[in-house]
Short mmCIF file of N, CA and C in Angstrom, two decimals:
data_model
loop_
_atom_site.label_atom_id
_atom_site.label_comp_id
_atom_site.label_asym_id
_atom_site.label_seq_id
_atom_site.Cartn_x
_atom_site.Cartn_y
_atom_site.Cartn_z
N MET A 1 95.97 -202.64 38.17
CA MET A 1 96.10 -201.23 38.27
C MET A 1 94.70 -200.62 38.36
N LYS A 2 94.53 -199.67 39.26
CA LYS A 2 93.23 -199.02 39.43
C LYS A 2 93.07 -197.84 38.49
N CYS A 3 91.85 -197.72 37.98
CA CYS A 3 91.52 -196.62 37.07
C CYS A 3 91.01 -195.44 37.91
N PRO A 4 91.47 -194.24 37.67
CA PRO A 4 91.00 -193.10 38.47
C PRO A 4 89.52 -192.83 38.20
N SER A 5 88.84 -192.34 39.21
CA SER A 5 87.40 -192.05 39.09
C SER A 5 87.19 -190.81 38.23
N LEU A 6 86.24 -190.89 37.32
CA LEU A 6 85.95 -189.79 36.40
C LEU A 6 84.63 -189.09 36.75
N ARG A 7 84.09 -189.37 37.93
CA ARG A 7 82.79 -188.80 38.29
C ARG A 7 82.85 -187.30 38.53
N GLY A 8 83.96 -186.77 38.97
CA GLY A 8 84.06 -185.35 39.31
C GLY A 8 84.33 -184.45 38.12
N ILE A 9 84.69 -185.01 36.98
CA ILE A 9 85.06 -184.19 35.82
C ILE A 9 83.87 -183.39 35.27
N PRO A 10 82.67 -183.98 35.07
CA PRO A 10 81.55 -183.16 34.57
C PRO A 10 81.16 -182.04 35.54
N LEU A 11 81.22 -182.32 36.83
CA LEU A 11 80.89 -181.29 37.82
C LEU A 11 81.92 -180.17 37.78
N LEU A 12 83.20 -180.52 37.70
CA LEU A 12 84.26 -179.52 37.61
C LEU A 12 84.13 -178.69 36.34
N ALA A 13 83.79 -179.33 35.22
CA ALA A 13 83.60 -178.61 33.96
C ALA A 13 82.42 -177.65 34.04
N ALA A 14 81.32 -178.07 34.65
CA ALA A 14 80.14 -177.21 34.76
C ALA A 14 80.43 -176.00 35.65
N ILE A 15 81.11 -176.21 36.74
CA ILE A 15 81.44 -175.10 37.65
C ILE A 15 82.40 -174.13 36.97
N SER A 16 83.41 -174.65 36.27
CA SER A 16 84.36 -173.75 35.61
C SER A 16 83.70 -172.96 34.48
N LEU A 17 82.80 -173.58 33.73
CA LEU A 17 82.10 -172.85 32.68
C LEU A 17 81.19 -171.78 33.26
N TRP A 18 80.57 -172.07 34.39
CA TRP A 18 79.69 -171.11 35.03
C TRP A 18 80.47 -169.91 35.55
N LEU A 19 81.65 -170.17 36.12
CA LEU A 19 82.46 -169.09 36.66
C LEU A 19 83.13 -168.26 35.57
N LEU A 20 83.43 -168.85 34.44
CA LEU A 20 84.14 -168.15 33.38
C LEU A 20 83.21 -167.51 32.34
N ALA A 21 81.91 -167.72 32.46
CA ALA A 21 80.97 -167.18 31.48
C ALA A 21 80.85 -165.66 31.64
N PRO A 22 80.95 -164.92 30.55
CA PRO A 22 80.81 -163.46 30.66
C PRO A 22 79.34 -163.07 30.84
N ALA A 23 79.11 -161.89 31.33
CA ALA A 23 77.75 -161.39 31.50
C ALA A 23 77.14 -161.13 30.13
N ALA A 24 75.89 -161.50 29.96
CA ALA A 24 75.23 -161.31 28.67
C ALA A 24 74.73 -159.88 28.56
N GLN A 25 75.01 -159.27 27.43
CA GLN A 25 74.52 -157.92 27.15
C GLN A 25 73.39 -158.08 26.13
N ALA A 26 72.20 -158.41 26.63
CA ALA A 26 71.09 -158.71 25.74
C ALA A 26 69.91 -157.78 26.03
N TYR A 27 69.09 -157.59 25.03
CA TYR A 27 67.89 -156.76 25.15
C TYR A 27 66.70 -157.58 24.69
N LEU A 28 65.69 -157.62 25.52
CA LEU A 28 64.44 -158.29 25.15
C LEU A 28 63.39 -157.22 24.95
N ASP A 29 62.90 -157.08 23.74
CA ASP A 29 61.88 -156.08 23.47
C ASP A 29 60.52 -156.56 23.97
N PRO A 30 59.52 -155.68 24.02
CA PRO A 30 58.20 -156.06 24.55
C PRO A 30 57.54 -157.23 23.81
N SER A 31 57.76 -157.33 22.51
CA SER A 31 57.12 -158.43 21.78
C SER A 31 57.73 -159.78 22.18
N THR A 32 59.03 -159.79 22.48
CA THR A 32 59.65 -161.03 22.95
C THR A 32 59.13 -161.39 24.33
N GLY A 33 58.94 -160.39 25.17
CA GLY A 33 58.39 -160.64 26.50
C GLY A 33 56.97 -161.18 26.44
N SER A 34 56.15 -160.64 25.54
CA SER A 34 54.79 -161.14 25.42
C SER A 34 54.77 -162.54 24.81
N LEU A 35 55.74 -162.83 23.93
CA LEU A 35 55.84 -164.18 23.36
C LEU A 35 56.17 -165.19 24.46
N ILE A 36 57.10 -164.84 25.32
CA ILE A 36 57.46 -165.73 26.42
C ILE A 36 56.28 -165.90 27.37
N LEU A 37 55.59 -164.81 27.68
CA LEU A 37 54.43 -164.88 28.57
C LEU A 37 53.32 -165.73 27.98
N SER A 38 53.03 -165.58 26.69
CA SER A 38 51.97 -166.38 26.08
C SER A 38 52.37 -167.85 25.99
N ALA A 39 53.66 -168.13 25.82
CA ALA A 39 54.11 -169.53 25.82
C ALA A 39 53.93 -170.15 27.20
N ILE A 40 54.21 -169.39 28.25
CA ILE A 40 54.03 -169.90 29.61
C ILE A 40 52.55 -170.14 29.90
N VAL A 41 51.69 -169.20 29.51
CA VAL A 41 50.24 -169.36 29.73
C VAL A 41 49.72 -170.56 28.94
N GLY A 42 50.16 -170.72 27.71
CA GLY A 42 49.74 -171.87 26.91
C GLY A 42 50.20 -173.19 27.50
N LEU A 43 51.41 -173.21 28.02
CA LEU A 43 51.92 -174.42 28.66
C LEU A 43 51.11 -174.77 29.90
N LEU A 44 50.79 -173.76 30.71
CA LEU A 44 49.99 -174.01 31.90
C LEU A 44 48.57 -174.47 31.55
N ALA A 45 48.00 -173.90 30.50
CA ALA A 45 46.66 -174.33 30.08
C ALA A 45 46.68 -175.76 29.56
N THR A 46 47.72 -176.12 28.84
CA THR A 46 47.84 -177.49 28.33
C THR A 46 48.00 -178.49 29.46
N ILE A 47 48.83 -178.14 30.43
CA ILE A 47 49.03 -179.03 31.59
C ILE A 47 47.73 -179.17 32.36
N GLY A 48 47.01 -178.06 32.55
CA GLY A 48 45.74 -178.11 33.26
C GLY A 48 44.71 -178.97 32.55
N LEU A 49 44.64 -178.86 31.23
CA LEU A 49 43.69 -179.66 30.46
C LEU A 49 44.06 -181.15 30.51
N ALA A 50 45.34 -181.45 30.45
CA ALA A 50 45.77 -182.85 30.53
C ALA A 50 45.43 -183.44 31.90
N ILE A 51 45.66 -182.68 32.96
CA ILE A 51 45.33 -183.17 34.30
C ILE A 51 43.83 -183.38 34.43
N LYS A 52 43.04 -182.43 33.93
CA LYS A 52 41.58 -182.55 34.01
C LYS A 52 41.09 -183.78 33.24
N THR A 53 41.64 -183.99 32.05
CA THR A 53 41.22 -185.13 31.22
C THR A 53 41.50 -186.45 31.92
N TYR A 54 42.72 -186.59 32.41
CA TYR A 54 43.06 -187.85 33.06
C TYR A 54 42.38 -188.00 34.41
N TRP A 55 42.04 -186.89 35.09
CA TRP A 55 41.31 -186.98 36.35
C TRP A 55 39.90 -187.52 36.09
N TYR A 56 39.24 -187.03 35.05
CA TYR A 56 37.89 -187.51 34.75
C TYR A 56 37.91 -188.97 34.29
N LYS A 57 38.95 -189.36 33.56
CA LYS A 57 39.05 -190.77 33.16
C LYS A 57 39.25 -191.66 34.38
N LEU A 58 40.09 -191.22 35.30
CA LEU A 58 40.33 -191.98 36.52
C LEU A 58 39.07 -192.03 37.38
N LYS A 59 38.36 -190.91 37.45
CA LYS A 59 37.14 -190.85 38.24
C LYS A 59 36.05 -191.75 37.66
N SER A 60 36.01 -191.85 36.34
CA SER A 60 34.97 -192.66 35.71
C SER A 60 35.20 -194.15 35.94
N LEU A 61 36.43 -194.54 36.23
CA LEU A 61 36.69 -195.95 36.52
C LEU A 61 36.06 -196.37 37.84
N PHE A 62 35.96 -195.44 38.78
CA PHE A 62 35.46 -195.78 40.11
C PHE A 62 34.01 -195.34 40.33
N ARG A 63 33.39 -194.70 39.35
CA ARG A 63 32.03 -194.22 39.50
C ARG A 63 31.03 -195.35 39.26
N ARG A 64 29.99 -195.35 40.04
CA ARG A 64 28.92 -196.34 39.85
C ARG A 64 27.96 -195.86 38.77
N SER A 65 27.28 -196.80 38.16
CA SER A 65 26.30 -196.45 37.14
C SER A 65 25.05 -195.90 37.82
N THR A 66 24.56 -194.74 37.34
CA THR A 66 23.37 -194.13 37.94
C THR A 66 22.11 -194.43 37.14
N THR A 67 22.23 -195.25 36.10
CA THR A 67 21.06 -195.52 35.26
C THR A 67 20.17 -196.60 35.86
N GLY A 68 20.62 -197.29 36.89
CA GLY A 68 19.80 -198.32 37.50
C GLY A 68 19.80 -199.62 36.73
N GLY A 69 20.72 -199.80 35.83
CA GLY A 69 20.84 -201.05 35.12
C GLY A 69 19.98 -201.16 33.88
N THR A 70 19.27 -200.11 33.52
CA THR A 70 18.45 -200.19 32.31
C THR A 70 19.30 -199.83 31.11
N ALA A 71 19.26 -200.64 30.11
CA ALA A 71 20.07 -200.41 28.91
C ALA A 71 19.33 -199.47 27.97
N GLY A 72 20.08 -198.67 27.24
CA GLY A 72 19.48 -197.82 26.23
C GLY A 72 19.03 -196.47 26.73
N THR A 73 19.43 -196.06 27.92
CA THR A 73 18.98 -194.77 28.42
C THR A 73 20.06 -193.71 28.35
N GLY A 74 21.30 -194.08 28.12
CA GLY A 74 22.39 -193.10 28.04
C GLY A 74 22.42 -192.44 26.68
N PRO A 75 23.11 -191.30 26.57
CA PRO A 75 23.17 -190.60 25.28
C PRO A 75 23.90 -191.40 24.20
N ASN A 76 24.89 -192.17 24.57
CA ASN A 76 25.60 -192.99 23.59
C ASN A 76 24.76 -194.16 23.14
N ASP A 77 23.93 -194.66 24.04
CA ASP A 77 23.07 -195.79 23.69
C ASP A 77 22.02 -195.39 22.66
N ARG A 78 21.51 -194.16 22.77
CA ARG A 78 20.52 -193.70 21.80
C ARG A 78 21.12 -193.58 20.41
N GLU A 79 22.36 -193.09 20.33
CA GLU A 79 23.02 -192.98 19.03
C GLU A 79 23.28 -194.36 18.45
N THR A 80 23.68 -195.30 19.29
CA THR A 80 23.96 -196.65 18.82
C THR A 80 22.67 -197.32 18.35
N ALA A 81 21.57 -197.13 19.08
CA ALA A 81 20.31 -197.75 18.71
C ALA A 81 19.79 -197.16 17.40
N ALA A 82 19.99 -195.86 17.20
CA ALA A 82 19.50 -195.22 15.99
C ALA A 82 20.30 -195.64 14.76
N SER A 83 21.58 -195.91 14.95
CA SER A 83 22.40 -196.26 13.80
C SER A 83 22.61 -197.76 13.65
N SER A 84 22.00 -198.58 14.50
CA SER A 84 22.26 -200.02 14.43
C SER A 84 21.66 -200.66 13.18
N GLY A 85 20.53 -200.18 12.69
CA GLY A 85 19.91 -200.76 11.51
C GLY A 85 20.29 -200.02 10.24
N ASN A 86 21.21 -199.09 10.32
CA ASN A 86 21.55 -198.26 9.20
C ASN A 86 22.99 -198.55 8.78
N ASP A 87 23.18 -199.16 7.61
CA ASP A 87 24.52 -199.48 7.14
C ASP A 87 25.06 -198.43 6.19
N ASP A 88 24.23 -197.50 5.74
CA ASP A 88 24.66 -196.48 4.80
C ASP A 88 25.38 -195.36 5.55
N PRO A 89 26.64 -195.04 5.21
CA PRO A 89 27.35 -193.98 5.93
C PRO A 89 26.77 -192.59 5.68
N ALA A 90 26.01 -192.39 4.62
CA ALA A 90 25.41 -191.09 4.34
C ALA A 90 24.15 -190.88 5.16
N GLY A 91 23.67 -191.89 5.86
CA GLY A 91 22.48 -191.76 6.70
C GLY A 91 21.18 -191.83 5.95
N ARG A 92 21.17 -192.47 4.80
CA ARG A 92 19.92 -192.57 4.02
C ARG A 92 19.18 -193.83 4.36
#
């Protein structure tokens, strides 16, 4: 015996709920509007920062070294060289 297909039931339910939904009688005051606007701006800023961060990480994978192969000339190398002989976390 064949089982009837149930794929159309969620679509039929969604369409019927959409057609039977009453119109909303709602009021959004200015503070709610500014809250929504600031949430959208914050979301866009977060997405932009994430894209920028990962773009620079991806770019750094393909960038050549501009130091000419000399060790100890980068800013991180100076910090490492200064702290290499220092085991005290207080810096004494």
